[in-house]
Every structure is written in structure tokens, then in C-alpha cells.
Short mmCIF file of C-alpha atoms and ligand atoms in Angstrom, two decimals:
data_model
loop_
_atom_site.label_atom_id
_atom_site.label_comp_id
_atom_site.label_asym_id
_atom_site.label_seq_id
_atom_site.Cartn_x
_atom_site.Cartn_y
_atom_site.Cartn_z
CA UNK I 1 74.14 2.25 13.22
CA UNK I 2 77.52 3.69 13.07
CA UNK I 3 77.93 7.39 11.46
CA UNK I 4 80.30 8.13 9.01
CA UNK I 5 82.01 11.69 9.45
CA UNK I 6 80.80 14.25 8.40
CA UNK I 7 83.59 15.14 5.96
CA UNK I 8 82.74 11.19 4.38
CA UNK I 9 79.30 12.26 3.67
CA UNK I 10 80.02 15.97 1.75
CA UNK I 11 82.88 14.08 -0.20
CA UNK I 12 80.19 11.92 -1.21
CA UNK I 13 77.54 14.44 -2.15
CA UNK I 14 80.94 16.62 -4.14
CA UNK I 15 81.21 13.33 -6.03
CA UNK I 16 77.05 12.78 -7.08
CA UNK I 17 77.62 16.62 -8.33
CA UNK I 18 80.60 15.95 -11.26
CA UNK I 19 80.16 16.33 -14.23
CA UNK I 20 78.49 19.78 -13.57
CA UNK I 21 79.98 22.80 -14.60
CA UNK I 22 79.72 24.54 -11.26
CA UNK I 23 78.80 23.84 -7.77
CA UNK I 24 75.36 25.79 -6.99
CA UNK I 25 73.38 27.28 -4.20
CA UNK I 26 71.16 24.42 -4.38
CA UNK I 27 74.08 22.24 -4.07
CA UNK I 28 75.35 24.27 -0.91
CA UNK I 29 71.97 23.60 0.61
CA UNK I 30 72.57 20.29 -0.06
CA UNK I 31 75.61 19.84 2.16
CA UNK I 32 74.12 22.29 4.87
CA UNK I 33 71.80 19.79 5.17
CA UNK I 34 74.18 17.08 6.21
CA UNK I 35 75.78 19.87 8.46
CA UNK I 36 72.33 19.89 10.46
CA UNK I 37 72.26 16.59 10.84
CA UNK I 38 75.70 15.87 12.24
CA UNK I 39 74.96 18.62 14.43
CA UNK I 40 71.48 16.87 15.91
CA UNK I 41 72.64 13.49 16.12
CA UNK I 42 75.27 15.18 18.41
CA UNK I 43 72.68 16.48 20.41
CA UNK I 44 72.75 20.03 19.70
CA UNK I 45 69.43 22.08 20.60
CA UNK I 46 67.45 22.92 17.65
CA UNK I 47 67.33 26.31 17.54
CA UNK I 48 70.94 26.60 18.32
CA UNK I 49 71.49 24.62 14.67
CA UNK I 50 69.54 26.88 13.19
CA UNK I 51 71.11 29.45 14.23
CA UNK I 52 74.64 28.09 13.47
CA UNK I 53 73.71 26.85 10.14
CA UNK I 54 72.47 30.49 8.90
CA UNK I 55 76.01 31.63 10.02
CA UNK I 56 77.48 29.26 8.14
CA UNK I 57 75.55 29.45 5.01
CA UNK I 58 76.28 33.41 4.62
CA UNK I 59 80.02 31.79 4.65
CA UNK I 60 79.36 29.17 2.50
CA UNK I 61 77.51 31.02 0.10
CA UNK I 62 80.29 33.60 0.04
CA UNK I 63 83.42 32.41 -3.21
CA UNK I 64 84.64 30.07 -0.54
CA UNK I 65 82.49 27.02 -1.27
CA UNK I 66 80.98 27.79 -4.54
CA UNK I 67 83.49 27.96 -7.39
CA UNK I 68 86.27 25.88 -4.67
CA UNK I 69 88.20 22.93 -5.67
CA UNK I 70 86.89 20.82 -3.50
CA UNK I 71 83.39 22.21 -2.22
CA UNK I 72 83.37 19.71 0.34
CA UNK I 73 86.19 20.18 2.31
CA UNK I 74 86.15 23.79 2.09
CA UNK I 75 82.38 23.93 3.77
CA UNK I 76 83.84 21.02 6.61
CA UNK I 77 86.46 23.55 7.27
CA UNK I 78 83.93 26.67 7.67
CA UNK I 79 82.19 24.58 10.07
CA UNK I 80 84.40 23.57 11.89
CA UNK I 81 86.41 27.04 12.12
CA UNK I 82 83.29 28.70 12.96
CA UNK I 83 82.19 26.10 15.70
CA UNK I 84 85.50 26.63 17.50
CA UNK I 85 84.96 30.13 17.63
CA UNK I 86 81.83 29.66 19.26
CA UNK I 87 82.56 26.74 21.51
CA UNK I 88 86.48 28.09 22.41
CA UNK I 89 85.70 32.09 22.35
CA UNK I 90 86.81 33.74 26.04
CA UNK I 91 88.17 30.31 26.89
CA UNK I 92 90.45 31.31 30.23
CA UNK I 93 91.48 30.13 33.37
CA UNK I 94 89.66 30.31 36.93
CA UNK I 95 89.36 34.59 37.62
CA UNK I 96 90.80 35.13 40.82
CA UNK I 97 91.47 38.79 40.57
CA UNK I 98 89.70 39.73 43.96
CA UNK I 99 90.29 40.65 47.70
CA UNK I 100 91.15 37.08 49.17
CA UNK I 101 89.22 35.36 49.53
CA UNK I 102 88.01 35.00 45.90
CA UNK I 103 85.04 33.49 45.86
CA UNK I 104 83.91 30.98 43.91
CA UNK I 105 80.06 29.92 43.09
CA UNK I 106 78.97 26.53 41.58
CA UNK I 107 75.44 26.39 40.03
CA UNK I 108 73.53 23.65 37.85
CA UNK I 109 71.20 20.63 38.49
CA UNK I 110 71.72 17.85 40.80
CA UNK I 111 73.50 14.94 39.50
CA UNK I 112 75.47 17.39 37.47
CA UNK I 113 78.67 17.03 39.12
CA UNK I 114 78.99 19.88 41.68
CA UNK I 115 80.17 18.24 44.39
CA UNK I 116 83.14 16.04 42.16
CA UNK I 117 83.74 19.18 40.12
CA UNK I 118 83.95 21.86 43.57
CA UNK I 119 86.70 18.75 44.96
CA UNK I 120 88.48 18.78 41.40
CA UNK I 121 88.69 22.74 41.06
CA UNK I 122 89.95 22.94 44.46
CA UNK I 123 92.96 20.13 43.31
CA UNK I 124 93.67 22.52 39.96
CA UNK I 125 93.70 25.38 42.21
CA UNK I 126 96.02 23.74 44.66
CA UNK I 127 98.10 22.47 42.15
CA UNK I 128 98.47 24.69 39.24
CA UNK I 129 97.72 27.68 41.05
CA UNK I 130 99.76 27.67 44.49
CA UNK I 131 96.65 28.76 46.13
CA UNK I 132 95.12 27.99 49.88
CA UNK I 133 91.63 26.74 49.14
CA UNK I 134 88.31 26.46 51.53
CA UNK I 135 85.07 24.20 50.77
CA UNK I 136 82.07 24.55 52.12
CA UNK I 137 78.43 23.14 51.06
CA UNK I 138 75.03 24.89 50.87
CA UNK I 139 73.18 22.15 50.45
CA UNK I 140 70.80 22.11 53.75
CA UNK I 141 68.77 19.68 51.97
CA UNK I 142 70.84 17.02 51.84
CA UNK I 143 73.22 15.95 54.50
CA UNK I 144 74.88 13.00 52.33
CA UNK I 145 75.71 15.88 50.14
CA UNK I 146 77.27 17.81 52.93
CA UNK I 147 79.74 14.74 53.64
CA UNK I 148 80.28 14.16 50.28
CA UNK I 149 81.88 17.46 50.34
CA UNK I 150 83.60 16.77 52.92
CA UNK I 151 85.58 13.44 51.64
CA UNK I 152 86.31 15.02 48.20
CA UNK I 153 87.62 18.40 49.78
CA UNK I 154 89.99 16.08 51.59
CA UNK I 155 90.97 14.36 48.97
CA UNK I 156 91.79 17.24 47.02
CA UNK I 157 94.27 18.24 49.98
CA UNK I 158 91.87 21.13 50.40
CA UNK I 159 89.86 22.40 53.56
CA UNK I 160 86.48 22.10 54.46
CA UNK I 161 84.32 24.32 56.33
CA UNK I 162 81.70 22.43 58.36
CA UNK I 163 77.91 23.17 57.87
CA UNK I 164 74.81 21.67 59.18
CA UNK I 165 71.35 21.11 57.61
CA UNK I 166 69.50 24.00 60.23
CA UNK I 167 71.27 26.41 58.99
CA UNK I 168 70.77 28.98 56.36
CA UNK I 169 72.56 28.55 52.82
CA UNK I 170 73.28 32.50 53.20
CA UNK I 171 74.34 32.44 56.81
CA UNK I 172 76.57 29.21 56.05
CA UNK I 173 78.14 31.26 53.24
CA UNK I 174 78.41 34.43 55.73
CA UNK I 175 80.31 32.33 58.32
CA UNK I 176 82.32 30.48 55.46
CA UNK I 177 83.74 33.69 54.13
CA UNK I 178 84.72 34.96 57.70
CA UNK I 179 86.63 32.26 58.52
CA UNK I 180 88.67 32.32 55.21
CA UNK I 181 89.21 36.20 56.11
CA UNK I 182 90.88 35.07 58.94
CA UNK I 183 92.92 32.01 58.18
CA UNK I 184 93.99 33.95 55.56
CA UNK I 185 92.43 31.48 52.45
CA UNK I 186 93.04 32.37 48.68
CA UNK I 187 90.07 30.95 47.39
CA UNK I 188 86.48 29.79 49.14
CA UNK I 189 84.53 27.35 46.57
CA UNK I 190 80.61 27.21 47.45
CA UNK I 191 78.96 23.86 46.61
CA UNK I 192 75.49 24.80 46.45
CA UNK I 193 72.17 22.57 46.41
CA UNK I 194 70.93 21.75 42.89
CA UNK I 195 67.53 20.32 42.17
CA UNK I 196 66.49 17.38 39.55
CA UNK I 197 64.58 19.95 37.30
CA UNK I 198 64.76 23.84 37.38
CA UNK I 199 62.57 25.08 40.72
CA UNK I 200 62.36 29.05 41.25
CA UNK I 201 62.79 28.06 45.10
CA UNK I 202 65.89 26.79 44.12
CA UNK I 203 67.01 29.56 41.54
CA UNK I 204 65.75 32.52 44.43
CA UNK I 205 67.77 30.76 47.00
CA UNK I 206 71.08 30.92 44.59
CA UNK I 207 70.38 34.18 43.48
CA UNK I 208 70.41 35.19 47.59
CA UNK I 209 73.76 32.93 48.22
CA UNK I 210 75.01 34.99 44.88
CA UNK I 211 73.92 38.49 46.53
CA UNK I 212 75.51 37.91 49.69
CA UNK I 213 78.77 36.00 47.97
CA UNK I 214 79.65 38.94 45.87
CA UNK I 215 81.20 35.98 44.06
CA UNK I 216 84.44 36.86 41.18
CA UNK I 217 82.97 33.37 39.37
CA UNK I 218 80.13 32.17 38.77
CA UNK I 219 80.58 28.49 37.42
CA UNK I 220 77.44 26.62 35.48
CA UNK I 221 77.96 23.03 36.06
CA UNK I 222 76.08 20.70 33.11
CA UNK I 223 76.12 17.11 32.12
CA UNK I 224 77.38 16.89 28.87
CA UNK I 225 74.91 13.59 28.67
CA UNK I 226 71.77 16.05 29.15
CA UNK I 227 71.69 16.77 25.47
CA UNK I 228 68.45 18.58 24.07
CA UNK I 229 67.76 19.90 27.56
CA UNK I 230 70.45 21.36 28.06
CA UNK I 231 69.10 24.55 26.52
CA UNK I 232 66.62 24.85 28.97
CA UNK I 233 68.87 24.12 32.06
CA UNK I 234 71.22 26.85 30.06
CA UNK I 235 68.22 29.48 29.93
CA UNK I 236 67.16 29.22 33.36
CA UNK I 237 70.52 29.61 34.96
CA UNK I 238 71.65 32.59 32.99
CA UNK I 239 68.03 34.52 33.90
CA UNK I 240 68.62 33.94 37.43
CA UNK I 241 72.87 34.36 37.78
CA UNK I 242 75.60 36.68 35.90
CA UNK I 243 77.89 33.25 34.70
CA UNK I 244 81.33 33.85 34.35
CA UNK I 245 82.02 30.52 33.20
CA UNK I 246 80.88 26.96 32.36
CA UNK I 247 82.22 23.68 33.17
CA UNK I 248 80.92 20.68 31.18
CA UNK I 249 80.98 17.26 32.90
CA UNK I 250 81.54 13.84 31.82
CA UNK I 251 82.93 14.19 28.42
CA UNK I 252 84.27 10.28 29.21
CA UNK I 253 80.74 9.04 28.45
CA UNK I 254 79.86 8.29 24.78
CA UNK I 255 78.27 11.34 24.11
CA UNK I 256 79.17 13.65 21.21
CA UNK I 257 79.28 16.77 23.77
CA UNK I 258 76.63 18.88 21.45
CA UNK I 259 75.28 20.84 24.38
CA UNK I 260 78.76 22.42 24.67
CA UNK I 261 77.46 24.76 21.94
CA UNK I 262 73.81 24.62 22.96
CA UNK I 263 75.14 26.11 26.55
CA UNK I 264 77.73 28.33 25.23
CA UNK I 265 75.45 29.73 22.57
CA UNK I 266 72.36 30.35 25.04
CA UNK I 267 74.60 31.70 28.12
CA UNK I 268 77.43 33.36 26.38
CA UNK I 269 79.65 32.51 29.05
CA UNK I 270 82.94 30.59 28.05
CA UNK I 271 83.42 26.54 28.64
CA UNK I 272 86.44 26.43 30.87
CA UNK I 273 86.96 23.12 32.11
CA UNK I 274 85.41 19.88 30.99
CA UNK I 275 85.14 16.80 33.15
CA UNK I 276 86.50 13.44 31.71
CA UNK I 277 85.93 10.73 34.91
CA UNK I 278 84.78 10.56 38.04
CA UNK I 279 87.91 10.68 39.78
CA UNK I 280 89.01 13.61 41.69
CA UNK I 281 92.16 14.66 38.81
CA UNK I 282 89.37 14.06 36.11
CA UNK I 283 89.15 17.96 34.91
CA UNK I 284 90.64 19.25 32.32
CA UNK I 285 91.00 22.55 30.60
CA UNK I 286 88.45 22.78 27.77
CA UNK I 287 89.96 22.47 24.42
CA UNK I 288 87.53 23.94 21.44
CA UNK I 289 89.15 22.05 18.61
CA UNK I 290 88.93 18.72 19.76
CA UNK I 291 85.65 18.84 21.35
CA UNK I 292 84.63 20.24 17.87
CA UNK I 293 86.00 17.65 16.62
CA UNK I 294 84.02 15.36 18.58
CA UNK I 295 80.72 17.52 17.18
CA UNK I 296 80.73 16.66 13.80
CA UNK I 297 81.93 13.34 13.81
P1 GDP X 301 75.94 17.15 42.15
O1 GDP X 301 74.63 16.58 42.58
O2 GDP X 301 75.79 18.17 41.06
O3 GDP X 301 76.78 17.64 43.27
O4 GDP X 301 76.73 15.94 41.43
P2 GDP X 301 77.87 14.98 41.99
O5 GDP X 301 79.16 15.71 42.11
O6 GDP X 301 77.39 14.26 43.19
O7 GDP X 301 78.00 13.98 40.76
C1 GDP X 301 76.96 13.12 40.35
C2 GDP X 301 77.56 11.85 39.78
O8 GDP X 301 78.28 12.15 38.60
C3 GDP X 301 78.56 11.20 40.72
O9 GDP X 301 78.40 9.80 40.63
C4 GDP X 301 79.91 11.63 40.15
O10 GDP X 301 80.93 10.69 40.44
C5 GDP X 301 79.61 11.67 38.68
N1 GDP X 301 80.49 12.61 37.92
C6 GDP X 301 80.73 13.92 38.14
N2 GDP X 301 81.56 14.43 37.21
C7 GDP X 301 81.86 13.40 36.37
C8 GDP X 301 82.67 13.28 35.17
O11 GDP X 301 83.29 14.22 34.66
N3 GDP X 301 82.71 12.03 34.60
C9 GDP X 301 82.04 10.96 35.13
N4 GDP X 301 82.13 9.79 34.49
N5 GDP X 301 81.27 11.05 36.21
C10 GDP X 301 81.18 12.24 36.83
#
């Protein structure tokens, strides 16, 4: 069943209330409602809504919505200024304010898009950025992952730095970072080995390759398609890493993108690129408004 916006359904809840003298709290409550529900059909976490709405209803409650005009546009335009706030606040480019070479961590689950998003970051950095750029994976685990590096770093136009499945993530790292000393690289990007669900192997082994990295970003990779969990992907990654950044993958698939604000609001780290194919140009830089937009329908 198709959803009408959300703006449709408060016009229509404005127009059930004429004849009254004055819009009330109750009435207010009434169209917060509707808020929370745009917001979980789009997948948002529910604690995060909560937590959003009670923002918005100290705003709404406020002469702005009661005793407006039009009660319904003015609460669709709270909500919507104070999701881009949320969703866009700190929004920046790539930090690269380091001794060369500035190093570069990506985190999340497997299947997120690590590998594609290392290979497109590399491209932007190329590109936009005028920068020399080394790859290197450390994922031991698996070797398919390794190569998969390896044909994305080259079609970025980017270099790869070979590793094998004996070695150590941290050693792999060590020798990665040596060699970019000396060929004199900008930037080294480290792929590392994600996991299906969170695994405190996995999350002491990227806290080590973070230790030894000294890394100037630390990039959260997450599925935009991973909806409710997203929260707890979110929670576990920002226990075990400082993030300096997130980077939300395939926005080109039909969903309405609410973890953006489930992982913003849980990590507090700013969305800076989103991913819109699978293709290695598919990354763009995250715009708040129209992925808020996309929220509420
Ligand atoms: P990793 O396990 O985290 O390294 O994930 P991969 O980089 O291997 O990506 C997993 C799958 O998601 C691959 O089939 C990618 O092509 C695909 N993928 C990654 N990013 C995007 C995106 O932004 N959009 C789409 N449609 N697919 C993506």
C-alpha cells in the first residue's frame, strides 16, 4: 500500500479540526502521532523516534504550531528543519590534516560495502582531491576479499598494497604504512574484515588495527537497507572505535534511508558520503535535505 506524505496526512487531520476555535495540545499530539509513524515506516529505530519526537513536541508546543495559520505545515516544517539538523550537522569532507600518509580506517559489517566504498573513496580522493592514494586489505579471512580489493583499487586508478591471508591485520597495516612513507603516498585507505553480526573477536581485532593506525578517520560503513538494526550495528561500533565519520550505502535501493538518523543519532559522528550504486563513481556527498526528504515521505 502506497503512503501518502506526510504533509497529505497533517493537512488532512488540520481539515477534521475546523470549525474549532483553536488548535490544541491534544490536537498537536494528534499530528505527532502521524510524525512517528512516517518516521517507523522509514525504518527509524524506536528509541531514536522517541527521542526525536520529544524534541519536536517542545517545538511544536511552543506559538509555532498552536495558534499558526496553518498548523499543519508549520509542524511538517519543524520536522523537517529539525531532522536536517540532526542528519546534516558536522557534514564535511574526508579530514586529511595529518603527516602523509593520512590514514584512513573503514569499519562496519560484511556485506556493508567496504570494499566498493574503500575503491570509491580512493576515486573522490583522486579526483576531487589531487591526492596519491594506497589500498590495502585486512581481511586475512577472506582471500576473495583481498582480490576484490585489488580490482576495485585499480579501477579507481589507485594503488594497491599486496597482503596475504598468514599475515597479521596489524603487521599488514605496519608494512602498508611504511611503504606509503616511502613512495611518498597522500593517503593509505585500510579495508578491514567485517563480520555478518557484531563479534568482539572482530571489534578487538579493529580496535588493535585502530591502535597501531593512529588513523585521522575513522569511517563507519552501514547499509542503509539494515533498517531497525542499524542501531545496534551503530552502538557496537562507536563502543569499540572513536568515528570520525559515517558513510551510508546503497541509498539506490527502495529504502527510505531511516537509519541515517538512527546511526547519526546513536554515534554522533557526521554522514559524509552516501552510496547510490554499485559502480565504482557511485558515492556521493551526503546531502541532509534531500535524504530528509526521503524520511518523511
Ligand atoms: P564489504 O563486505 O563490506 O566489503 O562489502 P562489499 O564492498 O563487498 O559490498 C557488498 C555488496 O554490496 C556488493 O555486491 C557491492 O557491489 C554492493 N554495494 C556496495 N555499495 C553499494 C551501493 O551504494 N549501492 C548498491 N546498489 N550496491 C552496493
Amino acid at each position: 500500500m502506497a503512503t501518502s506524505a506526510l504533509s497529505d496526512k497533517l493537512s488532512r487531520l488540520v481539515k477534521q479540526m475546523r470549525g474549532q476555535a483553536r488548535i490544541t495540545e491534544a490536537n498537536v499530539q494528534d499530528m505527532l502521532r502521524e510524525v512517528r509513524m512516517a518516521l517507523l515506516e522509514a525504518d527509524v529505530a524506536l528509541p531514536v523516534v522517541r527521542d526525536f519526537i520529544n524534541r519536536v513536541k517542545d517545538k511544536a508546543l511552543g506559538a509555532e504550531v498552536v495558534g499558526s495559520l496553518n498548523p499543519g505545515q508549520a509542524l511538517v516544517g519543524i520536522v523537517n528543519r529539525e531532522l536536517v539538523a540532526t542528519i546534516g550537522e558536522g557534514v564535511s569532507d574526508i579530514n586529511l590534516q595529518a603527516q602523509p600518509p593520512a590514514v584512513i580506517l573503514m569499519a562496519g559489517l560484511q556485506g556493508a560495502g567496504k570494499t566498493t566504498t574503500t575503491a570509491k573513496l580512493a576515486k573522490h580522493l583522486i579526483e576531487k582531491r589531487k591526492k596519491k592514494v594506497l589500498t590495502v586489505s585486512g581481511d586475512v579471512y577472506r582471500p576473495a576479499a583481498i582480490e576484490q580489493l585489488k580490482t576495485v583499487t585499480a579501477q579507481a586508478g589507485a594503488e594497491w598494497f599486496p597482503s596475504t591471508p598468514d599475515q597479521k591485520p596489524v603487521d599488514i597495516a605496519r608494512a602498508a604504512i611504511d611503504y606509503a612513507r616511502k613512495q611518498y603516498f597522500d593517503v593509505l585507505l585500510v579495508d578491514t574484515a567485517g563480520r555478518l553480526a557484531i563479534d568482539e573477536a572482530m571489534m578487538k581485532e579493529i580496535r588493535e588495527l585502530h591502535a597501531a593506525l593512529n588513523p585521522v578517520e575513522t569511517l563507519f560503513v552501514v547499509d542503509a537497507m539494515q533498517g531497525q538494526d542499524a542501531i545496534n550495528t551503530a552502538k557496537a561500533f562507536k563502543e569499540a572505535l572513536p568515528l570520525t565519520g559515517i558513510i551510508l550505502t546503497k541509498l539506490d535501493g527502495d529504502s527510505r534511508g531511516g537509519a541515517a538518523l538512527s546511526v547519526r543519532q546513536i554515534t554522533g559522528a557526521p554522514i559524509k558520503f552516501a552510496g547510490t550504486s554499485e559502480k565504482i563513481d557511485g558515492l556521493e556527498v551526503f546531502d541532509a535535505e534531500r535524504h530528509a526528504g526521503r524520511i518523511l515521505g
